[in-house]
Structures are given as structure tokens and as C-alpha cells.
Amino acid sequence: MKSKRVKDYFLKDKIMKNRVCLIVLILGLISCNSKYIEKPENLIQEDQMIEVIYDLSVLEAIKSSNPVLLENNQIDPYTYIYKKYKIDSLQFAQSNAYYASNLKKYRKMYSEVEQMIQDKKIEADSLLQKENSRFEKPLVKSKDSLGNPKKILTSEK
């Protein structure tokens, strides 16, 4: 059973490497060409492409930090994205290549993705802090019999 899971993991890893190689190859071919590539017919709109890149970034981060989580839920990041946004791998690759051919626009898109990540991190941190504060006991200062706060004596060296 375990050997099947290991084989499945390496098969998925191999598929992922093939996809990454395909994207790198496309980007490499584009970077050698000084002209912008022609706009594909089924171009993913810029706003949606930013969301796709953001979601892929999050899923890849989860995959690298806790691969068992995605594995147990049988989630492949790219397959999930394709289904969520109703796109296919060719449409994604062509759209990615098109946006990458305009480096200024591509950098701007990735800056927006980075900002989204920072915003979500701040939001998650504040939610985590609120959740943790619910479980912390409030600091109650003890009072003496007259209702005055007790003084805590510390030994000085």
C-alpha cells in the first residue's frame, strides 16, 4: 500500500515537473523573441489571471510546506485551478506566455499577487490573534482585603 502511494507521489511529481518545464520552455522562447506575442483567442482576462496566479502560489506553498494535506484530499494544484476557473492547461500556458511577453505588465501582475498575499497574511494573523485571545485567561490583579492591588515583592540582587 505504501509503495503504491510512493509511486503515485513520484508520478504526480513527474507530471508537475513536466508542467513546470513546459511553462519554462514557453517563457524561454518568449524571452528570446523581442516582439510581443500575438494575443491568444481564449486569453484569460488580466484580473482573473492575477487570481489564478495567486491561487497557484497559495497551493504551491501548501504543497511545499505540507504535501500530505493536498495528498490526503487528493488535490492537484493545477487540476484544481483548471476546474475552479473553467480553463485548460493550454489556455493557461498561452495566457501566461502572452502576459510574460510584456515584462512590465507581468511584473505589475505579480506585484498585485504579492500584495494579495500580504493582505491575506495580515487578515489571517489578526484572526489567529483573536482566536488565541479567546483562550487566554484574562490577567486578574489580586487585591488585598481593603480592595487595593497587592504589591508583588521581587528579590533584588
Coordinates of N, CA and C in Angstrom, one line a residue:
M1 N 0.8 -1.2 0.0 CA 0.0 0.0 0.0 C 0.9 1.3 0.0
K2 N 1.9 1.2 0.9 CA 2.8 2.4 1.0 C 3.6 2.6 -0.3
S3 N 4.0 1.5 -1.0 CA 4.8 1.6 -2.2 C 3.9 2.2 -3.3
K4 N 2.6 1.9 -3.3 CA 1.7 2.5 -4.3 C 1.6 4.0 -4.1
R5 N 1.5 4.4 -2.8 CA 1.5 5.9 -2.5 C 2.8 6.6 -2.9
V6 N 3.9 5.9 -2.7 CA 5.2 6.5 -3.1 C 5.2 6.6 -4.6
K7 N 4.8 5.5 -5.3 CA 4.8 5.6 -6.8 C 3.8 6.7 -7.3
D8 N 2.7 6.8 -6.7 CA 1.7 7.9 -7.1 C 2.3 9.3 -6.8
Y9 N 3.0 9.4 -5.7 CA 3.7 10.7 -5.4 C 4.7 11.0 -6.4
F10 N 5.6 10.0 -6.8 CA 6.6 10.3 -7.8 C 6.0 10.5 -9.2
L11 N 4.9 9.9 -9.5 CA 4.2 10.1 -10.8 C 3.6 11.5 -10.8
K12 N 3.0 12.0 -9.7 CA 2.5 13.3 -9.6 C 3.6 14.3 -9.7
D13 N 4.7 14.0 -9.0 CA 5.9 14.9 -9.1 C 6.4 15.0 -10.5
K14 N 6.5 13.9 -11.2 CA 6.9 13.9 -12.6 C 6.0 14.7 -13.5
I15 N 4.7 14.6 -13.3 CA 3.8 15.4 -14.1 C 4.0 16.9 -13.8
M16 N 4.1 17.2 -12.5 CA 4.4 18.6 -12.1 C 5.6 19.1 -12.7
K17 N 6.7 18.3 -12.7 CA 7.9 18.8 -13.4 C 7.8 19.0 -14.8
N18 N 7.0 18.1 -15.5 CA 6.7 18.3 -16.9 C 6.0 19.6 -17.2
R19 N 5.0 19.9 -16.3 CA 4.2 21.2 -16.5 C 5.2 22.4 -16.3
V20 N 6.0 22.3 -15.3 CA 6.9 23.4 -15.0 C 7.9 23.6 -16.2
C21 N 8.4 22.5 -16.7 CA 9.3 22.5 -17.8 C 8.6 23.2 -19.0
L22 N 7.3 22.8 -19.2 CA 6.6 23.4 -20.4 C 6.5 24.9 -20.2
I23 N 6.1 25.3 -19.0 CA 6.0 26.8 -18.8 C 7.3 27.5 -19.0
V24 N 8.4 26.9 -18.4 CA 9.7 27.5 -18.5 C 10.1 27.5 -20.0
L25 N 9.8 26.5 -20.7 CA 10.2 26.5 -22.2 C 9.4 27.6 -22.9
I26 N 8.1 27.7 -22.6 CA 7.4 28.7 -23.3 C 7.9 30.1 -22.9
L27 N 8.2 30.3 -21.7 CA 8.7 31.6 -21.2 C 10.1 31.9 -21.9
G28 N 10.9 30.8 -22.0 CA 12.2 30.9 -22.6 C 12.2 31.3 -24.0
L29 N 11.2 30.7 -24.8 CA 11.0 31.0 -26.2 C 10.6 32.5 -26.3
I30 N 9.7 32.9 -25.4 CA 9.2 34.3 -25.5 C 10.3 35.3 -25.2
S31 N 11.1 35.0 -24.2 CA 12.2 35.9 -23.8 C 13.2 36.1 -24.9
C32 N 13.4 35.1 -25.8 CA 14.3 35.2 -26.9 C 13.7 36.1 -28.0
N33 N 12.4 36.2 -28.0 CA 11.8 37.0 -29.0 C 11.6 38.4 -28.5
S34 N 12.0 39.4 -29.3 CA 11.9 40.8 -28.8 C 10.5 41.3 -29.0
K35 N 9.7 40.7 -29.8 CA 8.3 41.2 -30.1 C 7.4 40.6 -29.1
Y36 N 6.3 41.3 -28.9 CA 5.2 40.7 -28.1 C 4.5 39.6 -28.9
I37 N 4.1 38.6 -28.2 CA 3.4 37.5 -28.9 C 2.0 37.9 -29.2
E38 N 1.4 37.3 -30.1 CA 0.1 37.6 -30.5 C -0.9 37.2 -29.4
K39 N -1.9 38.0 -29.2 CA -2.9 37.8 -28.2 C -3.7 36.5 -28.6
P40 N -3.7 35.5 -27.7 CA -4.5 34.3 -27.9 C -6.0 34.6 -28.0
E41 N -6.7 33.7 -28.7 CA -8.2 33.9 -28.8 C -8.9 33.7 -27.5
N42 N -8.4 32.8 -26.7 CA -9.1 32.5 -25.4 C -8.2 33.0 -24.3
L43 N -7.8 34.2 -24.4 CA -6.9 34.8 -23.3 C -7.7 34.9 -22.0
I44 N -7.1 34.5 -21.0 CA -7.6 34.7 -19.6 C -7.5 36.2 -19.3
Q45 N -8.6 36.8 -18.9 CA -8.5 38.3 -18.6 C -7.5 38.5 -17.5
E46 N -6.9 39.7 -17.5 CA -5.8 40.1 -16.6 C -6.2 39.9 -15.1
D47 N -7.4 40.4 -14.7 CA -7.8 40.2 -13.3 C -8.0 38.8 -12.9
Q48 N -8.5 38.0 -13.8 CA -8.7 36.6 -13.5 C -7.3 35.9 -13.5
M49 N -6.4 36.3 -14.3 CA -5.1 35.7 -14.4 C -4.3 36.0 -13.1
I50 N -4.5 37.2 -12.5 CA -3.9 37.5 -11.2 C -4.5 36.6 -10.1
E51 N -5.8 36.3 -10.2 CA -6.4 35.4 -9.2 C -5.9 34.0 -9.4
V52 N -5.7 33.6 -10.6 CA -5.2 32.2 -10.9 C -3.7 32.1 -10.4
I53 N -2.9 33.1 -10.6 CA -1.5 33.1 -10.1 C -1.5 33.1 -8.6
Y54 N -2.4 33.9 -8.0 CA -2.5 33.9 -6.5 C -2.8 32.5 -6.0
D55 N -3.9 31.9 -6.5 CA -4.3 30.6 -6.0 C -3.2 29.6 -6.2
L56 N -2.6 29.6 -7.4 CA -1.5 28.7 -7.6 C -0.3 28.9 -6.6
S57 N 0.0 30.1 -6.3 CA 1.0 30.4 -5.3 C 0.7 29.8 -4.0
V58 N -0.6 30.0 -3.6 CA -1.0 29.5 -2.3 C -1.0 28.0 -2.3
L59 N -1.5 27.4 -3.3 CA -1.5 25.9 -3.4 C -0.1 25.3 -3.4
E60 N 0.8 26.0 -4.2 CA 2.2 25.5 -4.2 C 2.9 25.7 -2.9
A61 N 2.6 26.7 -2.2 CA 3.1 26.9 -0.8 C 2.7 25.8 0.1
I62 N 1.4 25.5 0.0 CA 0.8 24.4 0.8 C 1.5 23.1 0.5
K63 N 1.7 22.9 -0.8 CA 2.3 21.7 -1.3 C 3.7 21.5 -0.8
S64 N 4.4 22.6 -0.8 CA 5.8 22.5 -0.3 C 6.0 22.4 1.2
S65 N 5.0 23.1 1.9 CA 5.2 23.0 3.4 C 4.4 21.9 4.0
N66 N 3.3 21.4 3.4 CA 2.6 20.3 4.0 C 2.0 19.4 2.8
P67 N 2.8 18.7 2.1 CA 2.3 17.9 0.9 C 1.2 16.9 1.3
V68 N 1.2 16.4 2.5 CA 0.3 15.4 2.9 C -1.1 16.0 2.9
L69 N -1.3 17.2 3.2 CA -2.6 17.9 3.2 C -3.3 17.8 1.9
L70 N -2.6 18.2 0.8 CA -3.1 18.1 -0.5 C -3.3 16.6 -1.0
E71 N -2.3 15.8 -0.6 CA -2.4 14.4 -1.0 C -3.6 13.7 -0.4
N72 N -3.8 13.9 0.9 CA -4.9 13.3 1.6 C -6.3 13.7 1.0
N73 N -6.3 14.9 0.6 CA -7.6 15.4 0.0 C -7.6 15.3 -1.5
Q74 N -6.6 14.6 -2.1 CA -6.4 14.3 -3.5 C -6.6 15.6 -4.3
I75 N -5.8 16.6 -4.0 CA -5.9 17.9 -4.7 C -4.6 18.1 -5.4
D76 N -4.7 18.2 -6.7 CA -3.5 18.6 -7.6 C -3.7 20.1 -7.8
P77 N -2.8 20.9 -7.5 CA -3.0 22.4 -7.6 C -3.4 22.8 -9.0
Y78 N -2.8 22.3 -10.1 CA -3.2 22.7 -11.4 C -4.6 22.2 -11.8
T79 N -4.9 21.0 -11.5 CA -6.2 20.5 -11.8 C -7.3 21.2 -11.1
Y80 N -7.0 21.6 -9.8 CA -7.9 22.4 -9.0 C -8.2 23.7 -9.7
I81 N -7.1 24.4 -10.1 CA -7.2 25.7 -10.7 C -8.0 25.6 -12.0
Y82 N -7.7 24.6 -12.8 CA -8.4 24.5 -14.1 C -9.9 24.3 -13.9
K83 N -10.2 23.5 -12.9 CA -11.7 23.3 -12.7 C -12.3 24.6 -12.1
K84 N -11.6 25.2 -11.1 CA -12.2 26.4 -10.5 C -12.5 27.5 -11.4
Y85 N -11.5 27.8 -12.3 CA -11.6 28.9 -13.3 C -12.2 28.5 -14.6
K86 N -12.5 27.2 -14.8 CA -13.0 26.7 -16.0 C -12.1 27.0 -17.2
I87 N -10.8 26.7 -17.0 CA -9.8 26.9 -18.1 C -9.1 25.6 -18.3
D88 N -8.3 25.5 -19.3 CA -7.5 24.3 -19.5 C -6.0 24.6 -19.5
S89 N -5.2 23.6 -19.6 CA -3.7 23.9 -19.4 C -3.2 24.7 -20.6
L90 N -3.7 24.4 -21.8 CA -3.2 25.2 -23.0 C -3.6 26.6 -22.9
Q91 N -4.8 26.9 -22.4 CA -5.3 28.3 -22.3 C -4.4 29.0 -21.2
F92 N -4.1 28.3 -20.1 CA -3.3 28.9 -19.1 C -1.9 29.2 -19.6
A93 N -1.3 28.2 -20.3 CA 0.0 28.4 -20.8 C 0.1 29.5 -21.8
Q94 N -0.9 29.6 -22.8 CA -0.9 30.6 -23.8 C -1.1 32.0 -23.1
S95 N -2.0 32.1 -22.2 CA -2.2 33.4 -21.5 C -1.0 33.8 -20.7
N96 N -0.4 32.8 -20.0 CA 0.8 33.1 -19.2 C 1.9 33.6 -20.1
A97 N 2.1 32.9 -21.2 CA 3.1 33.3 -22.2 C 2.8 34.7 -22.8
Y98 N 1.6 35.0 -23.0 CA 1.2 36.3 -23.6 C 1.5 37.4 -22.6
Y99 N 1.1 37.2 -21.3 CA 1.4 38.3 -20.3 C 2.9 38.4 -20.0
A100 N 3.6 37.2 -20.0 CA 5.0 37.2 -19.7 C 5.8 37.9 -20.9
S101 N 5.2 38.0 -22.0 CA 6.0 38.7 -23.1 C 6.0 40.2 -22.9
N102 N 5.2 40.7 -22.1 CA 5.2 42.1 -21.7 C 5.7 42.2 -20.3
L103 N 7.0 42.3 -20.1 CA 7.6 42.2 -18.8 C 7.1 43.2 -17.8
K104 N 6.8 44.4 -18.2 CA 6.3 45.4 -17.3 C 4.9 45.0 -16.7
K105 N 4.1 44.6 -17.6 CA 2.7 44.2 -17.2 C 2.8 42.9 -16.3
Y106 N 3.7 42.0 -16.7 CA 3.8 40.8 -15.9 C 4.3 41.1 -14.5
R107 N 5.3 42.0 -14.4 CA 5.8 42.4 -13.1 C 4.7 43.0 -12.2
K108 N 3.9 43.9 -12.9 CA 2.8 44.5 -12.2 C 1.8 43.5 -11.7
M109 N 1.5 42.5 -12.5 CA 0.6 41.5 -12.1 C 1.1 40.7 -10.9
Y110 N 2.4 40.4 -10.9 CA 3.0 39.7 -9.8 C 3.1 40.6 -8.5
S111 N 3.2 41.9 -8.7 CA 3.2 42.8 -7.6 C 1.8 42.8 -6.9
E112 N 0.8 42.7 -7.8 CA -0.6 42.6 -7.2 C -0.8 41.3 -6.5
V113 N -0.2 40.2 -7.0 CA -0.3 38.9 -6.3 C 0.4 39.0 -5.0
E114 N 1.6 39.6 -4.9 CA 2.3 39.8 -3.7 C 1.5 40.6 -2.7
Q115 N 0.8 41.6 -3.2 CA 0.0 42.5 -2.3 C -1.2 41.7 -1.7
M116 N -1.8 40.8 -2.6 CA -2.9 40.0 -2.1 C -2.4 39.0 -1.0
I117 N -1.2 38.5 -1.2 CA -0.7 37.5 -0.2 C -0.4 38.3 1.1
Q118 N 0.1 39.5 1.0 CA 0.4 40.2 2.2 C -0.9 40.6 2.9
D119 N -1.9 41.0 2.2 CA -3.2 41.4 2.7 C -3.9 40.1 3.4
K120 N -3.8 39.0 2.8 CA -4.4 37.8 3.4 C -3.6 37.3 4.6
K121 N -2.3 37.6 4.6 CA -1.5 37.2 5.8 C -1.8 38.1 6.9
I122 N -2.0 39.4 6.7 CA -2.4 40.3 7.8 C -3.8 39.9 8.3
E123 N -4.7 39.6 7.4 CA -6.0 39.2 7.8 C -6.0 37.9 8.7
A124 N -5.2 36.9 8.2 CA -5.1 35.6 8.9 C -4.4 35.8 10.3
D125 N -3.4 36.6 10.3 CA -2.7 36.9 11.6 C -3.7 37.5 12.6
S126 N -4.5 38.5 12.2 CA -5.4 39.1 13.1 C -6.5 38.1 13.6
L127 N -7.0 37.3 12.7 CA -8.0 36.3 13.1 C -7.3 35.3 14.0
L128 N -6.1 34.9 13.8 CA -5.4 34.0 14.7 C -5.2 34.6 16.1
Q129 N -4.9 35.9 16.1 CA -4.7 36.6 17.3 C -6.0 36.7 18.1
K130 N -7.1 37.0 17.4 CA -8.4 37.0 18.1 C -8.8 35.6 18.6
E131 N -8.5 34.6 17.9 CA -8.8 33.2 18.3 C -8.0 32.8 19.5
N132 N -6.7 33.2 19.5 CA -5.9 32.9 20.6 C -6.3 33.7 21.9
S133 N -6.7 34.9 21.7 CA -7.1 35.7 22.8 C -8.3 35.2 23.5
R134 N -9.2 34.4 22.8 CA -10.4 33.8 23.4 C -10.0 32.8 24.4
F135 N -8.9 32.1 24.2 CA -8.5 31.0 25.1 C -7.5 31.5 26.2
E136 N -7.0 32.7 26.1 CA -6.1 33.1 27.2 C -7.0 33.6 28.4
K137 N -6.5 33.3 29.5 CA -7.2 33.8 30.7 C -6.8 35.3 30.9
P138 N -7.8 36.1 31.2 CA -7.5 37.5 31.5 C -6.7 37.7 32.7
L139 N -5.8 38.6 32.7 CA -4.9 38.9 33.8 C -5.7 39.6 34.9
V140 N -5.9 38.9 36.0 CA -6.6 39.5 37.1 C -5.6 39.8 38.2
K141 N -5.6 41.1 38.5 CA -4.7 41.5 39.6 C -5.4 41.2 40.9
S142 N -4.6 40.6 41.8 CA -5.1 40.3 43.1 C -5.2 41.6 44.0
K143 N -6.2 41.6 44.8 CA -6.4 42.7 45.7 C -6.3 42.2 47.1
D144 N -5.9 43.1 48.0 CA -5.9 42.8 49.4 C -7.3 42.9 50.0
S145 N -7.4 42.8 51.3 CA -8.7 42.8 51.9 C -9.4 44.1 51.9
L146 N -8.6 45.2 51.6 CA -9.2 46.6 51.6 C -9.5 46.9 50.1
G147 N -9.3 46.0 49.2 CA -9.6 46.3 47.8 C -8.4 47.0 47.0
N148 N -7.3 47.1 47.6 CA -6.1 47.7 47.0 C -5.3 46.7 46.3
P149 N -4.7 47.0 45.2 CA -3.9 46.0 44.5 C -2.8 45.5 45.4
K150 N -2.5 44.2 45.3 CA -1.4 43.7 46.1 C -0.1 44.0 45.4
K151 N 0.9 44.3 46.2 CA 2.2 44.6 45.7 C 3.0 43.3 45.6
I152 N 3.6 43.1 44.5 CA 4.4 41.9 44.3 C 5.8 42.2 44.6
L153 N 6.3 41.5 45.6 CA 7.7 41.7 46.0 C 8.7 40.9 45.2
T154 N 9.6 41.5 44.7 CA 10.7 40.8 43.9 C 12.0 40.9 44.6
S155 N 12.8 39.9 44.6 CA 14.1 40.0 45.2 C 15.0 40.6 44.3
E156 N 15.7 41.6 44.8 CA 16.7 42.3 44.0 C 18.1 41.8 44.4
K157 N 19.0 41.7 43.5 CA 20.3 41.2 43.8 C 21.3 42.3 43.7

